[in-house]
Amino acid sequence: MPSTETDYSFLRKFIQSRSENILDPSRNDIFDARLYRLLQVHGMSGIDDLVRRLRLAADPMLDQAVVEAMTINETSFFRDQAPFELLRNELLPRLIERRGLQRSLRFWSAACSSGQEAYSLAMLIRYHFPQIAEWKIEIVGTDIHADMIRRAQSGRYQRMEINRGLPARLLLKYFTRDDDEWEVTPELRSLCHFQQRNLSHTLPALDVYDGILMRNVLFYFSDATRKRVLQNVHVALQSDGFLILGSSEQPAQLDLWQPALDDKTCYYSPR
Ligand SMILES: C[S@@+](CC[C@H](N)C(=O)[O-])C[C@H]1O[C@@H](n2cnc3c(N)ncnc32)[C@H](O)[C@@H]1O
């Protein structure tokens, strides 16, 4: 039986209820394209067959696979560059000066996809701030997509991923080659921890960070979800910490956030 508007409408609501991602109601073809492989793997005849199985609510693994298939995991090392320059020139030097007694720093790469953002931050810290080599540094990467988290944990990247944004001097210093792949060195990997986490769920208590990068994910959410997620982030950020969003994203509630603009990029401090 061909898929109907009712099937696509069920899928849109299903995805929103699990990941809060809002999918364009005029683009049913996105489901066809992104779910094609999953249908094949599970031996299903079409979207209608998939919807029938999802309605039974009997297979949590299938539910998760559908949610994951509908995410966009686009990322790269040092993506957009400007936020990393800001971190290097302004945000990290200021934090390091303030944390001289504690000698520890904790960051969150929220919606980290396959981990390039977390490792970029780790490289930046290790390469440019040798004076904190003995500090306790933790970079927590989280994403809703279990496979992305496994990839981030493996720290292994293909040539095409390495070629996007990673300067040669950092590749040589922080990666070893293994056939067609490059692997993050154990020392760099020891700074980064990855876990599957849904941003729309409440954060673990006492999970507090000095800096949060939450880039290129808020635009998949509704205004209400964005607001809720950013309220959670506000609670999880140290009062003198910083939040960096994607270049086209902004916090909805400016009463919670003080924006600061340098010539190329923007970051937010909790009010
Ligand atoms: C476009 S990628 C952005 C990756 C990285 N932050 C960057 O800017 O390069 C968006 C990521 O958000 C994740 N995502 C989408 N909805 C999510 C949710 N509700 N909770 C956690 N992660 C989510 C996706 O799995 C995907 O890996």
Short mmCIF file of C-alpha atoms and ligand atoms in Angstrom, two decimals:
data_model
loop_
_atom_site.label_atom_id
_atom_site.label_comp_id
_atom_site.label_asym_id
_atom_site.label_seq_id
_atom_site.Cartn_x
_atom_site.Cartn_y
_atom_site.Cartn_z
CA MET A 1 0.00 0.00 0.00
CA PRO A 2 1.45 3.45 -0.84
CA SER A 3 2.30 5.75 2.09
CA THR A 4 -0.33 8.31 2.94
CA GLU A 5 -0.25 11.80 4.46
CA THR A 6 -1.45 10.14 7.69
CA ASP A 7 1.72 7.98 7.75
CA TYR A 8 4.01 11.00 7.28
CA SER A 9 2.09 13.00 9.83
CA PHE A 10 2.48 10.11 12.33
CA LEU A 11 6.24 10.06 11.61
CA ARG A 12 6.58 13.82 12.15
CA LYS A 13 4.83 13.58 15.52
CA PHE A 14 6.80 10.46 16.44
CA ILE A 15 10.14 12.19 15.75
CA GLN A 16 9.10 15.32 17.61
CA SER A 17 7.99 13.30 20.64
CA ARG A 18 11.36 11.50 20.82
CA SER A 19 13.97 14.07 19.78
CA GLU A 20 12.02 17.35 19.63
CA ASN A 21 13.19 17.76 16.05
CA ILE A 22 10.60 19.55 13.93
CA LEU A 23 10.39 18.33 10.37
CA ASP A 24 9.13 20.45 7.51
CA PRO A 25 5.51 19.41 6.80
CA SER A 26 5.96 20.09 3.09
CA ARG A 27 8.89 17.67 2.76
CA ASN A 28 7.68 14.06 2.95
CA ASP A 29 10.50 13.11 0.59
CA ILE A 30 12.96 13.63 3.46
CA PHE A 31 11.47 10.59 5.21
CA ASP A 32 11.69 8.54 2.02
CA ALA A 33 15.36 9.47 1.53
CA ARG A 34 16.57 9.10 5.11
CA LEU A 35 14.59 5.99 6.01
CA TYR A 36 15.33 4.10 2.81
CA ARG A 37 18.28 2.13 4.23
CA LEU A 38 16.51 1.38 7.50
CA LEU A 39 13.53 -0.04 5.58
CA GLN A 40 15.90 -2.27 3.62
CA VAL A 41 17.79 -3.47 6.69
CA HIS A 42 14.55 -4.36 8.47
CA GLY A 43 13.01 -5.96 5.36
CA MET A 44 10.07 -3.54 5.29
CA SER A 45 8.10 -2.82 2.15
CA GLY A 46 7.67 0.91 2.67
CA ILE A 47 6.93 3.82 5.01
CA ASP A 48 3.42 2.46 5.63
CA ASP A 49 4.91 -0.84 6.86
CA LEU A 50 7.30 1.05 9.17
CA VAL A 51 4.49 3.18 10.58
CA ARG A 52 2.43 0.06 11.28
CA ARG A 53 5.32 -1.36 13.33
CA LEU A 54 5.99 1.90 15.16
CA ARG A 55 2.31 2.13 16.12
CA LEU A 56 2.65 -1.24 17.88
CA ALA A 57 5.29 0.39 20.13
CA ALA A 58 6.90 -3.03 20.61
CA ASP A 59 10.48 -2.42 19.49
CA PRO A 60 12.46 0.32 21.29
CA MET A 61 15.50 -0.41 19.08
CA LEU A 62 13.47 0.33 15.97
CA ASP A 63 12.10 3.52 17.57
CA GLN A 64 15.64 4.72 18.30
CA ALA A 65 16.89 3.74 14.82
CA VAL A 66 14.14 5.86 13.22
CA VAL A 67 14.95 8.85 15.44
CA GLU A 68 18.65 8.52 14.62
CA ALA A 69 18.05 8.16 10.89
CA MET A 70 16.19 11.48 10.92
CA THR A 71 19.00 13.48 12.57
CA ILE A 72 21.51 15.55 10.60
CA ASN A 73 25.01 14.84 11.87
CA GLU A 74 26.99 17.29 9.79
CA THR A 75 30.12 18.44 11.64
CA SER A 76 33.84 19.04 11.14
CA PHE A 77 37.03 19.85 13.04
CA PHE A 78 37.25 23.53 14.04
CA ARG A 79 33.89 24.15 12.37
CA ASP A 80 33.40 27.85 11.51
CA GLN A 81 36.85 28.73 12.96
CA ALA A 82 35.73 32.04 14.53
CA PRO A 83 34.42 30.44 17.78
CA PHE A 84 37.74 28.65 18.21
CA GLU A 85 39.66 31.90 17.71
CA LEU A 86 37.42 33.48 20.32
CA LEU A 87 38.12 30.57 22.69
CA ARG A 88 41.84 30.84 22.11
CA ASN A 89 42.19 34.60 22.32
CA GLU A 90 39.61 35.58 24.91
CA LEU A 91 37.46 32.96 26.64
CA LEU A 92 40.08 30.39 27.64
CA PRO A 93 42.75 32.88 28.83
CA ARG A 94 40.11 34.56 31.05
CA LEU A 95 38.86 31.26 32.48
CA ILE A 96 42.38 29.99 33.09
CA GLU A 97 43.21 33.14 35.03
CA ARG A 98 40.06 32.69 37.19
CA ARG A 99 40.54 28.96 37.84
CA GLY A 100 44.16 29.22 39.03
CA LEU A 101 43.23 27.86 42.47
CA GLN A 102 40.93 25.01 41.41
CA ARG A 103 43.21 24.00 38.51
CA SER A 104 40.33 22.31 36.73
CA LEU A 105 38.10 23.11 33.74
CA ARG A 106 35.01 21.33 32.50
CA PHE A 107 33.37 21.82 29.10
CA TRP A 108 30.31 20.43 27.37
CA SER A 109 30.08 19.83 23.64
CA ALA A 110 26.29 19.46 23.45
CA ALA A 111 24.98 17.66 20.34
CA CYS A 112 28.57 16.70 19.50
CA SER A 113 27.74 14.35 16.61
CA SER A 114 30.88 12.25 15.89
CA GLY A 115 33.07 14.21 18.30
CA GLN A 116 35.10 16.58 16.12
CA GLU A 117 34.07 19.64 18.17
CA ALA A 118 35.16 18.07 21.47
CA TYR A 119 38.51 16.95 20.04
CA SER A 120 39.04 20.37 18.42
CA LEU A 121 38.64 21.99 21.83
CA ALA A 122 40.98 19.42 23.39
CA MET A 123 43.64 20.15 20.73
CA LEU A 124 43.21 23.89 21.17
CA ILE A 125 43.75 23.57 24.92
CA ARG A 126 46.73 21.25 24.67
CA TYR A 127 48.44 23.13 21.83
CA HIS A 128 47.98 26.72 22.95
CA PHE A 129 47.86 26.45 26.74
CA PRO A 130 50.82 24.31 27.88
CA GLN A 131 50.71 26.12 31.25
CA ILE A 132 47.62 24.05 32.22
CA ALA A 133 49.05 20.67 31.15
CA GLU A 134 48.78 19.46 34.76
CA TRP A 135 45.21 20.71 35.35
CA LYS A 136 42.19 18.44 35.39
CA ILE A 137 40.48 19.06 32.05
CA GLU A 138 37.26 17.35 31.10
CA ILE A 139 35.33 17.75 27.86
CA VAL A 140 31.99 15.96 27.87
CA GLY A 141 30.44 15.30 24.45
CA THR A 142 26.80 14.27 24.25
CA ASP A 143 24.41 13.45 21.42
CA ILE A 144 21.11 11.66 21.01
CA HIS A 145 22.60 9.44 18.29
CA ALA A 146 24.15 6.26 19.78
CA ASP A 147 26.25 5.46 16.71
CA MET A 148 27.67 8.99 16.63
CA ILE A 149 28.65 8.59 20.28
CA ARG A 150 30.36 5.27 19.51
CA ARG A 151 32.25 6.95 16.65
CA ALA A 152 33.28 9.82 18.91
CA GLN A 153 34.47 7.35 21.56
CA SER A 154 36.52 5.45 19.01
CA GLY A 155 38.32 8.68 18.05
CA ARG A 156 38.84 7.31 14.55
CA TYR A 157 38.28 9.45 11.47
CA GLN A 158 38.44 8.91 7.74
CA ARG A 159 40.63 10.91 5.41
CA MET A 160 37.69 12.97 4.17
CA GLU A 161 36.83 14.00 7.74
CA ILE A 162 40.46 14.79 8.55
CA ASN A 163 40.73 16.92 5.41
CA ARG A 164 37.89 19.14 6.63
CA GLY A 165 39.27 21.81 8.93
CA LEU A 166 42.15 20.05 10.67
CA PRO A 167 45.50 21.87 10.25
CA ALA A 168 48.39 19.56 9.27
CA ARG A 169 50.45 20.47 12.35
CA LEU A 170 47.62 19.31 14.65
CA LEU A 171 47.02 16.16 12.61
CA LEU A 172 50.68 15.19 12.98
CA LYS A 173 50.77 15.99 16.69
CA TYR A 174 47.48 14.50 17.89
CA PHE A 175 46.65 11.63 15.50
CA THR A 176 48.25 8.38 14.44
CA ARG A 177 47.56 6.78 11.10
CA ASP A 178 46.04 3.34 10.82
CA ASP A 179 45.49 2.32 7.20
CA ASP A 180 42.82 4.62 5.78
CA GLU A 181 41.90 6.10 9.14
CA TRP A 182 43.45 8.45 11.64
CA GLU A 183 43.12 7.87 15.36
CA VAL A 184 43.21 10.47 18.13
CA THR A 185 46.16 9.91 20.48
CA PRO A 186 45.31 8.34 23.87
CA GLU A 187 46.49 11.49 25.66
CA LEU A 188 43.99 13.69 23.80
CA ARG A 189 41.25 11.08 24.07
CA SER A 190 41.69 10.96 27.84
CA LEU A 191 40.36 14.53 28.04
CA CYS A 192 37.11 13.71 26.22
CA HIS A 193 34.20 11.61 27.46
CA PHE A 194 31.15 10.90 25.37
CA GLN A 195 27.68 9.81 26.36
CA GLN A 196 24.31 9.46 24.70
CA ARG A 197 21.99 12.15 26.00
CA ASN A 198 18.77 13.74 24.78
CA LEU A 199 18.98 17.53 25.13
CA SER A 200 15.29 17.76 25.84
CA HIS A 201 15.67 15.67 29.01
CA THR A 202 16.58 17.23 32.34
CA LEU A 203 20.31 17.35 32.99
CA PRO A 204 21.88 15.25 35.72
CA ALA A 205 22.02 17.19 39.01
CA LEU A 206 25.35 18.86 39.81
CA ASP A 207 26.44 18.61 36.19
CA VAL A 208 28.20 21.95 36.00
CA TYR A 209 30.42 23.35 33.25
CA ASP A 210 32.77 26.28 32.74
CA GLY A 211 31.94 26.49 29.05
CA ILE A 212 29.27 25.02 26.80
CA LEU A 213 29.28 24.72 23.03
CA MET A 214 25.82 23.95 21.74
CA ARG A 215 26.07 24.64 18.05
CA ASN A 216 23.84 23.89 15.10
CA VAL A 217 21.18 21.95 16.96
CA LEU A 218 18.73 24.50 18.41
CA PHE A 219 17.35 25.27 14.96
CA TYR A 220 15.86 21.77 14.78
CA PHE A 221 13.68 22.51 17.84
CA SER A 222 10.46 24.46 18.40
CA ASP A 223 10.63 27.82 20.23
CA ALA A 224 9.25 26.18 23.38
CA THR A 225 11.89 23.41 23.33
CA ARG A 226 14.68 25.90 22.65
CA LYS A 227 13.58 27.88 25.66
CA ARG A 228 13.46 24.80 27.90
CA VAL A 229 16.85 23.48 26.70
CA LEU A 230 18.48 26.87 27.27
CA GLN A 231 16.99 27.10 30.75
CA ASN A 232 18.67 23.73 31.54
CA VAL A 233 21.91 25.01 30.06
CA HIS A 234 21.68 28.14 32.18
CA VAL A 235 21.46 26.01 35.32
CA ALA A 236 24.41 23.87 34.20
CA LEU A 237 26.74 26.81 33.51
CA GLN A 238 29.03 28.38 36.09
CA SER A 239 28.07 32.00 36.76
CA ASP A 240 31.26 33.19 35.02
CA GLY A 241 31.08 30.56 32.27
CA PHE A 242 30.25 31.01 28.60
CA LEU A 243 27.83 29.56 26.07
CA ILE A 244 28.61 29.42 22.35
CA LEU A 245 25.78 28.75 19.90
CA GLY A 246 25.84 28.22 16.12
CA SER A 247 26.30 31.35 14.03
CA SER A 248 22.59 31.52 13.11
CA GLU A 249 21.26 30.66 16.58
CA GLN A 250 20.29 32.85 19.53
CA PRO A 251 18.86 32.23 22.98
CA ALA A 252 15.15 33.07 23.11
CA GLN A 253 15.26 34.59 26.60
CA LEU A 254 17.70 37.46 26.68
CA ASP A 255 16.75 38.11 30.29
CA LEU A 256 18.81 34.96 31.11
CA TRP A 257 21.77 35.68 28.83
CA GLN A 258 24.14 38.58 28.29
CA PRO A 259 25.37 38.51 24.68
CA ALA A 260 28.90 39.64 23.92
CA LEU A 261 29.96 40.29 20.37
CA ASP A 262 33.49 40.38 19.06
CA ASP A 263 34.09 41.27 15.41
CA LYS A 264 33.37 37.77 14.06
CA THR A 265 31.31 35.84 16.56
CA CYS A 266 29.08 36.00 19.58
CA TYR A 267 28.98 34.24 22.94
CA TYR A 268 26.65 34.42 25.93
CA SER A 269 27.25 34.77 29.66
CA PRO A 270 24.58 33.84 32.20
CA ARG A 271 22.95 36.87 33.81
C1 LIG B 1 24.24 19.39 12.70
S1 LIG B 1 24.84 18.39 14.02
C2 LIG B 1 25.83 19.56 14.90
C3 LIG B 1 27.11 18.95 15.43
C4 LIG B 1 28.05 19.94 16.12
N1 LIG B 1 27.44 20.55 17.25
C5 LIG B 1 28.51 20.99 15.15
O1 LIG B 1 28.07 22.14 15.23
O2 LIG B 1 29.32 20.67 14.28
C6 LIG B 1 23.38 18.25 15.05
C7 LIG B 1 23.47 17.13 16.07
O3 LIG B 1 22.40 17.30 17.00
C8 LIG B 1 21.99 16.02 17.43
N2 LIG B 1 20.65 16.12 18.03
C9 LIG B 1 19.47 16.39 17.41
N3 LIG B 1 18.46 16.40 18.30
C10 LIG B 1 19.01 16.14 19.51
C11 LIG B 1 18.49 16.01 20.83
N4 LIG B 1 17.18 16.16 21.09
N5 LIG B 1 19.34 15.72 21.83
C12 LIG B 1 20.68 15.58 21.60
N6 LIG B 1 21.23 15.68 20.38
C13 LIG B 1 20.41 15.96 19.34
C14 LIG B 1 22.05 15.18 16.15
O4 LIG B 1 22.12 13.80 16.43
C15 LIG B 1 23.30 15.74 15.47
O5 LIG B 1 24.43 14.94 15.73
#
